[in-house]
Amino acid sequence: MSSERVEIVRRHDDAFVEAELLEGVRPEDLALVERAWGPSRLEIYEALLKAGVPRNRWPESLHWDWTKKAPDLKLLAASGFGIVCEKKWQGLLLAKTAGHQAALSPDRSKPLVYVDYIETAPWNWRIDAIGQAGEWRAVGSLLFRKAVLLSLDEGFRGRLGLHALPQAERYYTDACGMTAVGRDGAKQNLMYFEYTAEQAKRFLDGKGGNA
Amino acid sequence: MSNHEYSTQPDRDWTRRMADAEDRCTGVLAGGLASDVGLLRSGDQMSPRVFGQLIEFARRSRGLTPEQLASNADIELSELVAIERDEDFVPTPRSVFNLARELRLAAGKLMELSGLAERRDQTLSQAALRFAARSEPSAKLTKAEREAFEEFVKVLVEASDGG
């Protein structure tokens, strides 16, 4: 597993704090992640129930179990990235570099990086309904940036696709400037988003969306 | 060797701008939907009675008293007793998770049995039915169960006499 230095933002004092972005996450790492994240998910679940928050406002990844994603990591074309800060996994991303093609012109049908899953640690979620502010910021964006860089490394010029959960749709359009290609009936009717090479470059240059 | 000029660590302006954007946009999730995979309670759930029985049997098979299991699993004794005895009691997810860990049972399946998660596993449903059929009224009391029962009855009688 290789490691690069990144900085994430601590919410309570808005300070930049050094973290490690790890490449080459292994199936056994997912077990460690879930051991740490599972109880936190359940605490949130309990708080949501107690507060009577309607289910359509619950975090949409509350049910996730990263250990079940371990088989995906064993594929040759799969890459796993994680951010660790203060000895805790703060976020994870799994991506594939084969098996997916671009839907958008001008590179239609050319290969792209497909983001299978991206999630930040439950304690980083901002859930206003239960008064949870989230401890660390920018974790998801740095992981997503790493997936775009993977696309460049693979010679895909930044082309990237993913199916966003409904609560994250705005992030990918407004903050990242991706194109919402359309709802995918084969994938739980989630919205499929894609980056062209040009859009990916704008994102990396900090001009990606309306953010 | 990288074939581009971009770094994994962007400048701080980029990081802060994206952090602010995350806050405004709820999240960054891509993957699968909760409603389809489900840690969600539904009307189609198994009897909590079966869940309580299972916990009780698992505890007893390990030779643990309720006090020991509650302590090991870091849950309130009153909640454990309610889980085992009160079929209307809805346990907290944390308690189910802790019990699963302590009793070495699958947390996801226990969540289904407890009624906290949507029923997905038909094999589990059938096993629960078999378990319920074999463990309920026809089972004879063990010596310890009979002693506890008689002690309880004695207290009930005394209370009745006193009132």
GROMACS .gro file of C-alpha atoms in nm, chain A residues 26-158:
model
  133
   26ARG     CA    1  -0.694  -0.442   0.079
   27PRO     CA    2  -0.997  -0.655   0.169
   28GLU     CA    3  -0.865  -0.692   0.525
   29ASP     CA    4  -0.861  -0.312   0.554
   30LEU     CA    5  -1.232  -0.306   0.476
   31ALA     CA    6  -1.294  -0.530   0.776
   32LEU     CA    7  -1.106  -0.284   0.996
   33VAL     CA    8  -1.302   0.005   0.849
   34GLU     CA    9  -1.635  -0.159   0.913
   35ARG     CA   10  -1.538  -0.250   1.266
   36ALA     CA   11  -1.485   0.119   1.331
   37TRP     CA   12  -1.769   0.255   1.120
   38GLY     CA   13  -2.035  -0.003   1.205
   39PRO     CA   14  -2.100   0.108   1.565
   40SER     CA   15  -2.099   0.470   1.452
   41ARG     CA   16  -2.361   0.391   1.185
   42LEU     CA   17  -2.577   0.226   1.448
   43GLU     CA   18  -2.545   0.520   1.684
   44ILE     CA   19  -2.665   0.746   1.406
   45TYR     CA   20  -2.945   0.507   1.323
   46GLU     CA   21  -3.052   0.508   1.684
   47ALA     CA   22  -3.037   0.889   1.705
   48LEU     CA   23  -3.244   0.922   1.387
   49LEU     CA   24  -3.507   0.688   1.524
   50LYS     CA   25  -3.514   0.868   1.856
   51ALA     CA   26  -3.544   1.208   1.691
   52GLY     CA   27  -3.823   1.082   1.467
   53VAL     CA   28  -3.643   1.192   1.153
   54PRO     CA   29  -3.834   1.081   0.841
   55ARG     CA   30  -3.657   0.801   0.659
   56ASN     CA   31  -3.623   0.998   0.339
   57ARG     CA   32  -3.387   1.227   0.529
   58TRP     CA   33  -3.164   0.954   0.664
   59PRO     CA   34  -2.811   0.923   0.524
   60GLU     CA   35  -2.843   0.700   0.223
   61SER     CA   36  -2.538   0.488   0.301
   62LEU     CA   37  -2.648   0.407   0.655
   63HIS     CA   38  -2.686   0.042   0.559
   64TRP     CA   39  -2.351   0.002   0.386
   65ASP     CA   40  -2.112  -0.268   0.491
   66TRP     CA   41  -1.769  -0.232   0.334
   67THR     CA   42  -1.675  -0.591   0.410
   68LYS     CA   43  -1.931  -0.691   0.148
   69LYS     CA   44  -1.742  -0.488  -0.108
   70ALA     CA   45  -1.422  -0.689  -0.052
   71PRO     CA   46  -1.480  -0.916  -0.357
   72ASP     CA   47  -1.480  -0.604  -0.575
   73LEU     CA   48  -1.132  -0.521  -0.451
   74LYS     CA   49  -0.991  -0.854  -0.565
   75LEU     CA   50  -1.048  -0.772  -0.930
   76LEU     CA   51  -0.736  -0.684  -1.125
   77ALA     CA   52  -0.884  -0.360  -1.252
   78ALA     CA   53  -1.001  -0.246  -0.909
   79SER     CA   54  -0.836   0.024  -0.702
   80GLY     CA   55  -0.910   0.113  -0.343
   81PHE     CA   56  -0.820   0.445  -0.183
   82GLY     CA   57  -0.863   0.562   0.172
   83ILE     CA   58  -0.781   0.862   0.385
   84VAL     CA   59  -0.646   0.803   0.734
   85CYS     CA   60  -0.613   1.077   0.991
   86GLU     CA   61  -0.545   1.043   1.363
   87LYS     CA   62  -0.525   0.666   1.308
   88LYS     CA   63  -0.883   0.645   1.183
   89TRP     CA   64  -1.013   0.570   0.836
   90GLN     CA   65  -1.194   0.889   0.740
   91GLY     CA   66  -1.317   0.788   0.396
   92LEU     CA   67  -1.294   0.522   0.127
   93LEU     CA   68  -1.332   0.501  -0.249
   94LEU     CA   69  -1.336   0.197  -0.477
   95ALA     CA   70  -1.291   0.241  -0.849
   96LYS     CA   71  -1.250   0.028  -1.158
   97THR     CA   72  -1.027   0.099  -1.455
   98ALA     CA   73  -1.183  -0.153  -1.693
   99GLY     CA   74  -1.528  -0.250  -1.807
  100HIS     CA   75  -1.683   0.094  -1.841
  101GLN     CA   76  -1.697   0.329  -2.140
  102ALA     CA   77  -1.777   0.694  -2.183
  103ALA     CA   78  -2.129   0.791  -2.286
  104LEU     CA   79  -2.044   1.153  -2.362
  105SER     CA   80  -1.893   1.307  -2.673
  106PRO     CA   81  -1.630   1.368  -2.787
  107ASP     CA   82  -1.483   1.048  -2.637
  108ARG     CA   83  -1.793   0.831  -2.648
  109SER     CA   84  -1.714   0.457  -2.605
  110LYS     CA   85  -1.363   0.523  -2.483
  111PRO     CA   86  -1.264   0.374  -2.146
  112LEU     CA   87  -1.306   0.565  -1.824
  113VAL     CA   88  -1.256   0.521  -1.452
  114TYR     CA   89  -1.578   0.411  -1.285
  115VAL     CA   90  -1.626   0.494  -0.917
  116ASP     CA   91  -1.804   0.197  -0.759
  117TYR     CA   92  -1.833   0.338  -0.411
  118ILE     CA   93  -1.731   0.647  -0.223
  119GLU     CA   94  -1.820   0.718   0.136
  120THR     CA   95  -1.682   0.917   0.427
  121ALA     CA   96  -1.675   0.786   0.785
  122PRO     CA   97  -2.012   0.819   0.961
  123TRP     CA   98  -1.868   1.066   1.215
  124ASN     CA   99  -1.786   1.295   0.923
  125TRP     CA  100  -2.144   1.312   0.800
  126ARG     CA  101  -2.325   1.635   0.855
  127ILE     CA  102  -2.673   1.547   0.981
  128ASP     CA  103  -2.848   1.860   1.097
  129ALA     CA  104  -3.157   1.667   1.209
  130ILE     CA  105  -2.964   1.505   1.496
  131GLY     CA  106  -2.720   1.788   1.554
  132GLN     CA  107  -2.419   1.612   1.407
  133ALA     CA  108  -2.183   1.857   1.239
  134GLY     CA  109  -1.925   1.611   1.106
  135GLU     CA  110  -1.567   1.606   1.233
  136TRP     CA  111  -1.354   1.628   0.918
  137ARG     CA  112  -1.424   1.813   0.594
  138ALA     CA  113  -1.300   1.769   0.236
  139VAL     CA  114  -1.240   1.396   0.279
  140GLY     CA  115  -1.482   1.297   0.002
  141SER     CA  116  -1.356   1.563  -0.237
  142LEU     CA  117  -0.994   1.458  -0.195
  143LEU     CA  118  -1.083   1.095  -0.260
  144PHE     CA  119  -1.286   1.194  -0.564
  145ARG     CA  120  -0.994   1.404  -0.688
  146LYS     CA  121  -0.771   1.098  -0.652
  147ALA     CA  122  -1.008   0.901  -0.878
  148VAL     CA  123  -0.983   1.174  -1.141
  149LEU     CA  124  -0.603   1.158  -1.114
  150LEU     CA  125  -0.625   0.781  -1.155
  151SER     CA  126  -0.805   0.845  -1.482
  152LEU     CA  127  -0.518   1.066  -1.597
  153ASP     CA  128  -0.265   0.805  -1.487
  154GLU     CA  129  -0.449   0.539  -1.686
  155GLY     CA  130  -0.441   0.756  -1.998
  156PHE     CA  131  -0.819   0.818  -1.983
  157ARG     CA  132  -0.762   1.197  -1.976
  158GLY     CA  133  -0.983   1.243  -1.670
   0.00000   0.00000   0.00000
